[in-house]
Amino acid sequence: MNIAREPSKDDAIIPYEGLRGWLEAVDGMGELLRVNGASWDAEMGAITHMLTEKSSGTAPAVLFDEVPGYAKGFRTLYGHFSSVKRVALTLGLSTEFDRKVDIVQRYHACMQSLKPLPPRYVDKAPILENVITGDDIDVLKFPVPRHHEIDTARYIGTANCVITQDPDDGWFNLGTYRNQVYDAKTIGCQITEGKHGRIHRDKYFERGQPMKVVVLVGQDPLLYMLAASPLPDGVSELEFAGGIKGKPIDVVRGPYTGFPIPADCEIALECEAVPGNVKPEGPFGEWMGYYSDDTQARPYLIVKTILHRNNPIICCAPQHKPVDETGLLKGIAGAAQVWRALDACGLPDILGVWNHEGGPATRFTVVQIKQRYPGHARNVLHVAANCQGGAYAGKWTVVVDDDIDAGDLDQVLWAMSTRFDPMTDIDLIQKAWASKRDPLWLPGNFNNRILIDACIPYDMKMKGTFPPVVDVTPELRAKIRAKFSNIEFPK
Ligand SMILES: Cc1cc2nc3c(=O)[nH]c(=O)nc-3n(C[C@H](O)[C@H](O)[C@H](O)COP(=O)(O)O)c2cc1C
């Protein structure tokens, strides 16, 4: 049986401090590539794309320096999360694992016991090394990239954290929502319907009020990972990050907004959005791998203050056809939330959840279970496809038995090809939460999705009438490994 491992005793010790400490740790793991001389104009994006697309989770993080036209030290970082090890490092989980799903299981276990910690306000901080206001504001003082060849603008925010405050309850949300540059003092902010930053903005605008916003465009990768994760409503990513680290996140009060700004972040833009002020936003190469939902009129942000460290680093994550550097990030973060929802609904014996990177992101979710009762598989499918972590823009949800590794696409396809009957093992959900990034979104911005029960029919499993699997027993495997230790078997 292929049950996910218990969390390691080494879990939840964050072995780095901030982005700069993370880079040192990644360098130590041999997973950091330094590139000098690449242009901001599509070259950095193309290099990362070409390194990542066929790397099967082994691409390095790429730190670009000496960008032509910019001072040495004004850097960009791409490819944070194109390896499972770097996701594990960021979350403070052991970087040793047998199956990719182990990382999801450990993150899920860590979340179960996590106690959010409010941030701690400090007066002195590296982010206050440079505070720029008034006429001196120019977001293009940084080597802001144009990521893809068909993009018509430079985007300062992709692997970012957009901080907004709920006008009713006062909690701060961090969301990853992209920022196009219009000019020195004006940037875009594309927030999809239903996202927390969008709900906050809608509330202000419904009251005819402007909204203050802080955009971090270089920060601790943990904050970026959480900002891009579907955490529940009312949960502040700053407090959640404090809980994961086991100590509060140090913040300063933004001079214009009064918002909490992480003391060790690289670049923070304090901004304001005004109701009715819109500009055409896009085109931008999208996460589904297309130029879909191309150019739309969207609210923009006026930059009021720039805070930055000396030698700042812009964090970037352009998305493109699979596999891109966000596949693992969204996959692991989303899968852990799906697992949490399945547990919260009281569904027993969930052994693994994985969003396959080629999906992309959350569009091909596989849940591995030990079937306990007739209908268990169908329960799991409906919850996984419609819980908060699984609902947005889903397409395929598949449930498999305990002997199938949810993270191994070959095994999943085998189950879908041999344990699944098209007449009885499909359910459809119509009018679900869609994304206009989906080239096939339906009028009204809905989508339809498919649920696949690829488990052995429960009655056949119980009666033992499903044919035995052709395999090598664990005992013979162990014997062979011991006897033929000179043969290097794949893991
Ligand atoms: C690199 C990257 C870029 C993203 N860009 C956007 C974006 O421009 N707009 C958006 O609504 N969501 C975007 N997302 C997805 C959101 O960050 C994600 O749905 C997250 O859960 C939003 O936070 P929230 O749940 O607090 O609203 C992006 C995710 C990643 C990883």
Coordinates of C-alpha atoms and ligand atoms in Angstrom, one line a residue:
M1 CA 0.0 0.0 0.0
N2 CA 1.2 3.4 -0.9
I3 CA 0.3 5.6 2.1
A4 CA 1.8 9.1 2.4
R5 CA 4.6 9.3 5.0
E6 CA 4.2 10.9 8.4
P7 CA 5.6 14.4 8.6
S8 CA 9.4 14.3 9.2
K9 CA 10.8 15.5 12.5
D10 CA 12.8 18.1 10.6
D11 CA 9.6 19.8 9.3
A12 CA 8.6 23.3 10.1
I13 CA 12.0 24.7 10.8
I14 CA 12.5 27.5 8.3
P15 CA 16.2 27.3 7.5
Y16 CA 16.6 30.8 5.9
E17 CA 15.9 34.4 6.6
G18 CA 14.0 36.4 3.9
L19 CA 14.7 36.3 0.2
R20 CA 18.5 36.8 0.6
G21 CA 18.8 34.0 3.0
W22 CA 16.6 31.8 0.7
L23 CA 19.0 32.5 -2.2
E24 CA 21.9 31.4 -0.1
A25 CA 20.1 28.2 0.9
V26 CA 19.2 27.5 -2.7
D27 CA 22.7 28.2 -3.8
G28 CA 23.9 25.7 -1.2
M29 CA 21.5 23.1 -2.7
G30 CA 23.1 23.7 -6.1
E31 CA 19.9 25.0 -7.5
L32 CA 20.7 28.7 -8.2
L33 CA 21.9 29.9 -11.7
R34 CA 23.4 33.4 -12.0
V35 CA 23.1 35.0 -15.4
N36 CA 24.6 38.4 -16.3
G37 CA 23.8 40.6 -19.3
A38 CA 20.3 39.4 -20.2
S39 CA 18.0 42.2 -21.4
W40 CA 14.8 43.1 -19.6
D41 CA 13.1 42.9 -23.1
A42 CA 11.9 39.2 -23.3
E43 CA 15.3 37.7 -22.8
M44 CA 15.0 36.9 -19.1
G45 CA 11.5 35.5 -19.6
A46 CA 12.7 33.3 -22.6
I47 CA 15.7 32.0 -20.7
T48 CA 13.6 30.9 -17.8
H49 CA 10.9 29.4 -20.1
M50 CA 13.5 27.4 -22.0
L51 CA 15.1 26.1 -18.8
T52 CA 11.8 25.1 -17.2
E53 CA 9.5 23.7 -19.9
K54 CA 11.1 20.2 -20.1
S55 CA 13.0 20.1 -16.9
S56 CA 10.6 17.7 -15.0
G57 CA 11.0 19.7 -11.8
T58 CA 14.7 20.1 -11.9
A59 CA 15.1 23.7 -13.3
P60 CA 17.2 26.1 -11.3
A61 CA 16.1 29.5 -9.9
V62 CA 17.7 32.2 -12.0
L63 CA 19.2 35.4 -10.6
F64 CA 19.8 38.0 -13.4
D65 CA 22.2 40.8 -12.8
E66 CA 24.0 43.4 -14.9
V67 CA 20.8 44.0 -17.0
P68 CA 21.8 46.3 -19.9
G69 CA 20.9 49.9 -19.0
Y70 CA 20.7 49.3 -15.3
A71 CA 23.2 49.5 -12.4
K72 CA 24.9 46.3 -11.3
G73 CA 23.1 44.9 -8.3
F74 CA 19.6 45.9 -9.5
R75 CA 18.5 42.3 -10.1
T76 CA 15.6 40.1 -11.0
L77 CA 14.8 36.6 -9.8
Y78 CA 12.9 34.0 -11.8
G79 CA 12.0 30.4 -11.3
H80 CA 11.5 30.3 -7.6
F81 CA 9.4 27.2 -7.5
S82 CA 10.4 25.0 -10.5
S83 CA 11.7 22.3 -8.1
V84 CA 9.8 20.4 -5.4
K85 CA 12.8 20.8 -3.1
R86 CA 12.6 24.6 -3.3
V87 CA 8.9 24.4 -2.4
A88 CA 9.7 22.2 0.6
L89 CA 12.6 24.5 1.6
T90 CA 10.3 27.5 1.5
L91 CA 7.7 25.9 3.7
G92 CA 10.3 24.6 6.2
L93 CA 9.6 21.0 5.2
S94 CA 12.2 18.3 4.8
T95 CA 13.6 18.4 1.3
E96 CA 13.9 14.6 1.2
F97 CA 10.9 12.7 -0.2
D98 CA 9.9 9.5 -2.0
R99 CA 6.8 10.8 -3.7
K100 CA 6.0 14.4 -4.7
V101 CA 2.7 13.9 -2.8
D102 CA 4.7 13.6 0.5
I103 CA 5.3 17.3 0.4
V104 CA 1.6 18.0 0.0
Q105 CA 0.9 15.7 2.9
R106 CA 3.5 17.4 5.1
Y107 CA 2.3 20.9 4.3
H108 CA -1.3 19.8 5.0
A109 CA -0.2 18.3 8.3
C110 CA 1.7 21.5 9.2
M111 CA -1.4 23.6 8.4
Q112 CA -3.5 21.4 10.7
S113 CA -1.5 22.4 13.8
L114 CA -0.6 25.9 12.6
K115 CA -1.4 28.9 14.9
P116 CA -1.4 32.2 12.9
L117 CA 0.8 34.9 14.5
P118 CA 0.2 38.6 14.0
P119 CA 3.1 40.6 12.6
R120 CA 5.4 42.6 14.8
Y121 CA 5.9 46.3 14.1
V122 CA 9.6 47.5 14.1
D123 CA 11.1 51.0 13.5
K124 CA 14.3 50.1 11.7
A125 CA 14.3 47.9 8.6
P126 CA 16.3 47.3 5.4
I127 CA 13.2 48.2 3.3
L128 CA 13.6 51.8 4.7
E129 CA 17.1 52.2 3.1
N130 CA 15.5 54.1 0.2
V131 CA 12.1 56.0 0.6
I132 CA 11.1 57.8 -2.6
T133 CA 8.1 60.2 -2.9
G134 CA 6.8 62.9 -5.2
D135 CA 8.4 63.7 -8.5
D136 CA 11.3 61.2 -7.8
I137 CA 8.9 58.3 -8.1
D138 CA 9.8 56.2 -11.1
V139 CA 9.0 52.5 -11.1
L140 CA 11.3 52.0 -14.2
K141 CA 14.4 52.8 -12.1
F142 CA 14.3 49.0 -11.6
P143 CA 15.0 46.5 -14.5
V144 CA 11.3 45.8 -15.0
P145 CA 10.9 43.0 -17.6
R146 CA 8.7 42.5 -20.6
H147 CA 8.3 38.8 -20.1
H148 CA 6.9 37.4 -23.4
E149 CA 7.4 38.4 -27.0
I150 CA 3.7 39.3 -27.6
D151 CA 3.3 41.3 -24.4
T152 CA 3.1 44.9 -25.2
A153 CA 4.1 46.2 -21.8
R154 CA 6.6 45.7 -19.0
Y155 CA 5.2 44.0 -15.9
I156 CA 6.8 45.0 -12.5
G157 CA 4.6 42.6 -10.5
T158 CA 4.2 38.9 -11.3
A159 CA 5.7 37.0 -8.3
N160 CA 4.3 39.7 -6.1
C161 CA 2.2 40.3 -3.0
V162 CA -0.6 42.8 -3.4
I163 CA -1.7 43.9 0.2
T164 CA -5.3 45.1 0.5
Q165 CA -7.4 45.7 3.6
D166 CA -11.0 44.6 4.1
P167 CA -12.9 47.8 4.8
D168 CA -15.4 46.0 7.1
D169 CA -13.2 43.7 9.2
G170 CA -9.8 45.4 8.8
W171 CA -7.8 42.2 7.9
F172 CA -5.0 42.4 5.4
N173 CA -4.9 40.0 2.4
L174 CA -1.9 39.3 0.3
G175 CA -2.7 38.1 -3.2
T176 CA -0.5 37.6 -6.3
Y177 CA -2.1 39.9 -8.9
R178 CA 0.0 41.1 -11.8
N179 CA 1.1 44.8 -12.4
Q180 CA 1.6 46.2 -15.8
V181 CA 3.6 49.4 -16.0
Y182 CA 1.9 52.4 -17.7
D183 CA 4.4 55.1 -16.8
A184 CA 6.8 56.1 -14.0
K185 CA 3.9 56.5 -11.5
T186 CA 1.1 54.4 -12.8
I187 CA 0.7 50.6 -12.7
G188 CA -2.1 48.1 -13.4
C189 CA -3.5 45.5 -11.1
Q190 CA -5.4 42.6 -12.6
I191 CA -7.6 40.9 -10.0
T192 CA -9.9 38.2 -11.0
E193 CA -13.5 38.1 -9.8
G194 CA -13.9 36.3 -6.4
K195 CA -10.3 36.8 -5.3
H196 CA -9.9 38.4 -1.9
G197 CA -8.2 41.6 -3.3
R198 CA -11.1 41.9 -5.8
I199 CA -13.7 41.5 -3.0
H200 CA -11.9 44.2 -1.0
R201 CA -11.7 46.5 -4.0
D202 CA -15.3 46.0 -5.0
K203 CA -16.4 46.9 -1.4
Y204 CA -14.5 50.2 -1.6
F205 CA -15.7 51.1 -5.0
E206 CA -19.3 50.2 -4.2
R207 CA -19.0 52.9 -1.6
G208 CA -17.4 55.4 -4.0
Q209 CA -14.2 55.3 -1.9
P210 CA -10.6 55.0 -3.1
M211 CA -8.6 52.0 -2.0
K212 CA -5.0 52.0 -0.6
V213 CA -2.8 49.2 -1.7
V214 CA 0.8 48.1 -1.1
V215 CA 2.4 46.0 -3.8
L216 CA 5.5 44.1 -2.9
V217 CA 7.5 43.1 -6.0
G218 CA 10.4 41.4 -4.2
Q219 CA 10.0 39.5 -0.9
D220 CA 10.4 36.4 1.1
P221 CA 9.4 33.5 -1.2
L222 CA 7.1 32.2 1.6
L223 CA 5.0 35.3 1.4
Y224 CA 4.8 35.0 -2.4
M225 CA 3.8 31.3 -2.1
L226 CA 1.1 32.1 0.4
A227 CA -0.1 35.1 -1.6
A228 CA -0.6 32.8 -4.6
S229 CA -2.4 30.2 -2.5
P230 CA -6.1 29.9 -2.0
L231 CA -6.2 30.5 1.8
P232 CA -9.7 30.9 3.2
D233 CA -11.4 34.3 3.5
G234 CA -10.4 36.3 6.6
V235 CA -7.0 34.6 6.9
S236 CA -4.1 37.1 6.6
E237 CA -1.1 35.6 4.8
L238 CA 1.2 37.7 7.0
E239 CA -0.2 35.9 10.1
F240 CA -0.2 32.6 8.4
A241 CA 3.5 33.1 7.4
G242 CA 4.2 33.9 11.1
G243 CA 2.6 30.7 12.1
I244 CA 4.6 28.6 9.6
K245 CA 7.9 30.3 10.7
G246 CA 6.9 30.0 14.4
K247 CA 7.8 33.7 14.9
P248 CA 6.0 37.0 13.9
I249 CA 6.9 38.6 10.6
D250 CA 8.7 41.9 11.3
V251 CA 6.9 44.8 9.5
V252 CA 7.2 48.6 9.3
R253 CA 4.2 50.9 8.9
G254 CA 3.9 52.2 5.3
P255 CA 4.4 56.0 5.4
Y256 CA 1.5 56.6 3.0
T257 CA -0.9 53.7 3.7
G258 CA -0.1 52.8 7.3
F259 CA -0.1 49.2 6.0
P260 CA 2.2 46.5 7.4
I261 CA 5.2 46.2 5.0
P262 CA 7.7 43.3 5.6
A263 CA 10.9 44.8 7.1
D264 CA 13.2 42.6 4.9
C265 CA 11.3 42.9 1.6
E266 CA 13.1 44.2 -1.5
I267 CA 10.7 46.7 -3.1
A268 CA 7.3 48.0 -1.9
L269 CA 5.1 50.3 -3.8
E270 CA 2.5 52.2 -1.8
C271 CA -0.4 53.0 -4.2
E272 CA -4.0 54.1 -4.5
A273 CA -6.9 52.9 -6.7
V274 CA -9.7 55.4 -7.5
P275 CA -13.2 54.2 -8.5
G276 CA -13.9 54.8 -12.2
N277 CA -10.1 55.2 -13.1
V278 CA -9.4 52.5 -15.7
K279 CA -6.9 51.8 -18.4
P280 CA -6.6 49.0 -21.0
E281 CA -4.6 46.1 -19.3
G282 CA -2.9 43.3 -21.2
P283 CA -2.1 41.5 -23.4
F284 CA -0.1 39.3 -21.2
G285 CA 1.0 35.6 -21.6
E286 CA -1.5 33.8 -19.3
W287 CA -1.2 30.9 -16.9
M288 CA -3.3 28.6 -19.1
G289 CA -0.7 29.1 -21.8
Y290 CA -2.6 31.4 -24.1
Y291 CA -3.3 35.1 -24.7
S292 CA -6.9 34.7 -23.6
D293 CA -9.0 37.5 -22.0
D294 CA -6.7 39.7 -23.8
T295 CA -6.9 43.5 -23.3
Q296 CA -9.6 44.8 -20.9
A297 CA -10.2 48.2 -19.2
R298 CA -9.2 47.6 -15.6
P299 CA -8.7 49.8 -12.5
Y300 CA -5.1 51.0 -12.2
L301 CA -2.9 52.1 -9.3
I302 CA -1.2 55.5 -8.7
V303 CA 2.1 55.0 -7.0
K304 CA 2.5 57.3 -4.0
T305 CA 5.7 56.0 -2.4
I306 CA 8.5 53.6 -3.4
L307 CA 10.5 51.9 -0.7
H308 CA 13.4 49.7 -1.6
R309 CA 16.5 48.1 -0.3
N310 CA 20.0 48.8 -1.7
N311 CA 20.6 46.4 -4.6
P312 CA 17.0 45.3 -4.8
I313 CA 15.7 42.2 -6.4
I314 CA 12.4 42.1 -8.4
C315 CA 10.7 38.7 -8.1
C316 CA 9.3 37.5 -11.4
A317 CA 7.1 34.6 -12.6
P318 CA 5.9 34.8 -16.1
Q319 CA 3.5 32.0 -17.0
H320 CA 3.3 30.1 -20.3
K321 CA 2.4 26.8 -21.8
P322 CA 3.4 23.9 -19.5
V323 CA 5.5 23.3 -17.7
D324 CA 6.0 26.7 -16.2
E325 CA 7.6 27.7 -12.9
T326 CA 4.3 28.1 -11.2
G327 CA 3.0 24.6 -11.8
L328 CA 4.4 23.2 -8.7
L329 CA 3.7 26.2 -6.5
K330 CA 0.0 26.3 -7.5
G331 CA -0.2 22.5 -7.6
I332 CA 1.2 21.9 -4.1
A333 CA -0.5 24.9 -2.4
G334 CA -3.8 24.1 -4.0
A335 CA -3.6 20.4 -3.3
A336 CA -2.9 21.0 0.4
Q337 CA -6.1 23.1 0.5
V338 CA -8.1 20.4 -1.2
W339 CA -6.8 17.9 1.3
R340 CA -7.8 20.2 4.1
A341 CA -11.3 20.5 2.7
L342 CA -11.7 16.8 2.3
D343 CA -10.7 16.3 6.0
A344 CA -13.0 19.1 7.1
C345 CA -15.9 17.3 5.4
G346 CA -15.0 14.2 7.4
L347 CA -14.0 12.1 4.4
P348 CA -11.8 9.2 5.6
D349 CA -8.5 7.8 4.3
I350 CA -7.3 10.4 2.0
L351 CA -3.8 9.3 1.0
G352 CA -2.7 11.9 -1.5
V353 CA -3.7 14.9 -3.6
W354 CA -1.8 16.2 -6.5
N355 CA -2.5 18.9 -9.2
H356 CA -0.6 17.8 -12.3
E357 CA 1.8 20.5 -13.5
G358 CA 0.8 20.0 -17.2
G359 CA -2.8 20.7 -16.2
P360 CA -1.9 23.5 -15.7
A361 CA -2.0 24.5 -12.0
T362 CA -5.4 23.2 -10.7
R363 CA -7.0 21.9 -13.8
F364 CA -6.1 18.2 -13.4
T365 CA -6.4 17.2 -9.7
V366 CA -5.9 13.6 -8.6
V367 CA -7.0 12.3 -5.2
Q368 CA -5.8 9.0 -3.9
I369 CA -8.0 7.1 -1.4
K370 CA -8.4 3.8 0.4
Q371 CA -12.0 3.1 -0.4
R372 CA -14.0 2.5 2.8
Y373 CA -17.6 2.3 1.6
P374 CA -19.7 2.3 -1.6
G375 CA -19.9 6.0 -2.8
H376 CA -16.7 7.0 -1.0
A377 CA -15.0 7.8 -4.3
R378 CA -17.9 10.0 -5.5
N379 CA -18.0 11.9 -2.2
V380 CA -14.4 12.7 -2.6
L381 CA -14.8 13.8 -6.3
H382 CA -17.5 16.3 -5.6
V383 CA -15.9 17.9 -2.5
A384 CA -12.4 18.1 -4.2
A385 CA -13.9 19.7 -7.3
N386 CA -16.0 22.3 -5.4
C387 CA -14.2 23.2 -2.2
Q388 CA -12.5 26.6 -2.1
G389 CA -9.0 25.3 -3.0
G390 CA -10.3 23.2 -5.9
A391 CA -13.2 25.1 -7.3
Y392 CA -11.5 28.0 -9.2
A393 CA -11.1 27.1 -12.9
G394 CA -11.0 23.4 -12.3
K395 CA -11.5 21.0 -15.3
W396 CA -10.6 17.4 -14.4
T397 CA -10.9 15.8 -11.0
V398 CA -9.9 12.1 -10.7
V399 CA -10.0 9.7 -7.8
V400 CA -7.8 6.7 -7.7
D401 CA -7.2 3.7 -5.3
D402 CA -4.5 3.4 -2.6
D403 CA -2.1 1.5 -4.9
I404 CA -1.9 4.4 -7.4
D405 CA 0.4 7.3 -6.6
A406 CA -1.6 10.4 -7.2
G407 CA 1.5 12.3 -8.3
D408 CA 2.6 9.7 -10.9
L409 CA 0.9 10.5 -14.2
D410 CA 1.7 7.1 -15.7
Q411 CA 0.0 5.3 -12.9
V412 CA -3.0 7.7 -13.0
L413 CA -3.5 7.1 -16.7
W414 CA -3.3 3.4 -16.2
A415 CA -6.1 3.6 -13.6
M416 CA -8.1 5.8 -15.9
S417 CA -7.6 3.3 -18.7
T418 CA -8.4 0.1 -16.8
R419 CA -10.6 0.9 -13.8
F420 CA -13.0 3.4 -15.3
D421 CA -16.2 2.9 -17.3
P422 CA -17.3 5.9 -19.4
M423 CA -21.0 5.1 -18.8
T424 CA -21.0 5.0 -15.0
D425 CA -17.8 6.6 -13.8
I426 CA -18.2 10.1 -15.0
D427 CA -20.1 13.0 -13.3
L428 CA -20.3 16.5 -14.8
I429 CA -20.6 19.8 -13.0
Q430 CA -22.1 22.7 -14.9
K431 CA -21.9 26.4 -14.3
A432 CA -18.9 26.2 -12.0
W433 CA -16.4 29.0 -11.1
A434 CA -14.4 29.7 -14.2
S435 CA -11.6 31.8 -15.4
K436 CA -11.6 33.9 -18.5
R437 CA -8.0 32.8 -18.9
D438 CA -9.6 29.5 -20.1
P439 CA -10.0 29.8 -23.9
L440 CA -13.3 27.9 -23.6
W441 CA -14.9 29.9 -20.8
L442 CA -18.7 29.9 -21.2
P443 CA -21.0 33.0 -21.5
G444 CA -21.5 34.4 -18.0
N445 CA -18.0 33.3 -17.1
F446 CA -18.8 29.7 -16.1
N447 CA -17.2 26.5 -17.0
N448 CA -18.3 22.8 -17.1
R449 CA -16.0 20.2 -15.5
I450 CA -15.6 16.5 -15.4
L451 CA -15.2 14.1 -12.5
I452 CA -13.6 10.7 -13.1
D453 CA -13.9 7.7 -10.8
A454 CA -10.9 5.6 -11.7
C455 CA -11.1 3.4 -8.6
I456 CA -11.8 -0.3 -8.8
P457 CA -15.6 -0.7 -8.4
Y458 CA -16.1 -1.1 -4.7
D459 CA -18.1 -4.4 -4.8
M460 CA -15.4 -6.0 -7.0
K461 CA -12.7 -4.8 -4.7
M462 CA -14.6 -6.3 -1.6
K463 CA -15.3 -9.6 -3.3
G464 CA -11.8 -9.8 -4.7
T465 CA -13.2 -10.3 -8.2
F466 CA -11.0 -7.6 -9.9
P467 CA -8.0 -9.2 -11.5
P468 CA -4.7 -9.2 -9.6
V469 CA -2.1 -6.6 -10.7
V470 CA 1.1 -7.8 -12.5
D471 CA 3.8 -6.4 -10.2
V472 CA 6.9 -7.4 -8.2
T473 CA 6.2 -7.9 -4.5
P474 CA 7.9 -5.6 -1.9
E475 CA 9.7 -8.7 -0.6
L476 CA 11.2 -9.7 -4.0
R477 CA 12.1 -6.1 -4.6
A478 CA 14.0 -5.9 -1.4
K479 CA 15.8 -9.2 -2.1
I480 CA 16.7 -8.1 -5.6
R481 CA 18.1 -4.7 -4.4
A482 CA 20.2 -6.5 -1.7
K483 CA 21.5 -9.2 -4.1
F484 CA 22.2 -6.9 -7.1
S485 CA 23.4 -3.7 -5.3
N486 CA 25.5 -3.0 -8.4
I487 CA 22.4 -2.3 -10.4
E488 CA 21.1 1.3 -10.1
F489 CA 17.3 1.0 -10.1
P490 CA 15.3 4.2 -10.6
K491 CA 13.8 5.5 -7.3
Ligands
LIG1 C1 2.8 34.0 -10.8 C2 1.3 34.2 -10.5 C3 0.6 35.2 -11.1 C4 -0.8 35.4 -10.8 N1 -1.4 36.4 -11.3 C5 -2.7 36.7 -11.0 C6 -3.4 37.8 -11.5 O1 -2.8 38.7 -12.2 N2 -4.6 38.0 -11.1 C7 -5.3 37.2 -10.3 O2 -6.5 37.4 -9.9 N3 -4.7 36.0 -9.8 C8 -3.4 35.8 -10.2 N4 -2.8 34.7 -9.7 C9 -3.5 33.7 -8.8 C10 -3.8 34.2 -7.4 O3 -2.6 34.7 -6.9 C11 -4.3 33.1 -6.5 O4 -5.6 32.8 -7.0 C12 -4.4 33.5 -5.1 O5 -5.1 32.5 -4.4 C13 -5.1 34.9 -4.9 O6 -5.1 35.2 -3.5 P1 -6.5 35.3 -2.7 O7 -7.0 33.9 -2.6 O8 -6.1 35.9 -1.4 O9 -7.4 36.2 -3.5 C14 -1.4 34.5 -9.9 C15 -0.7 33.4 -9.4 C16 0.6 33.3 -9.7 C17 1.4 32.1 -9.0

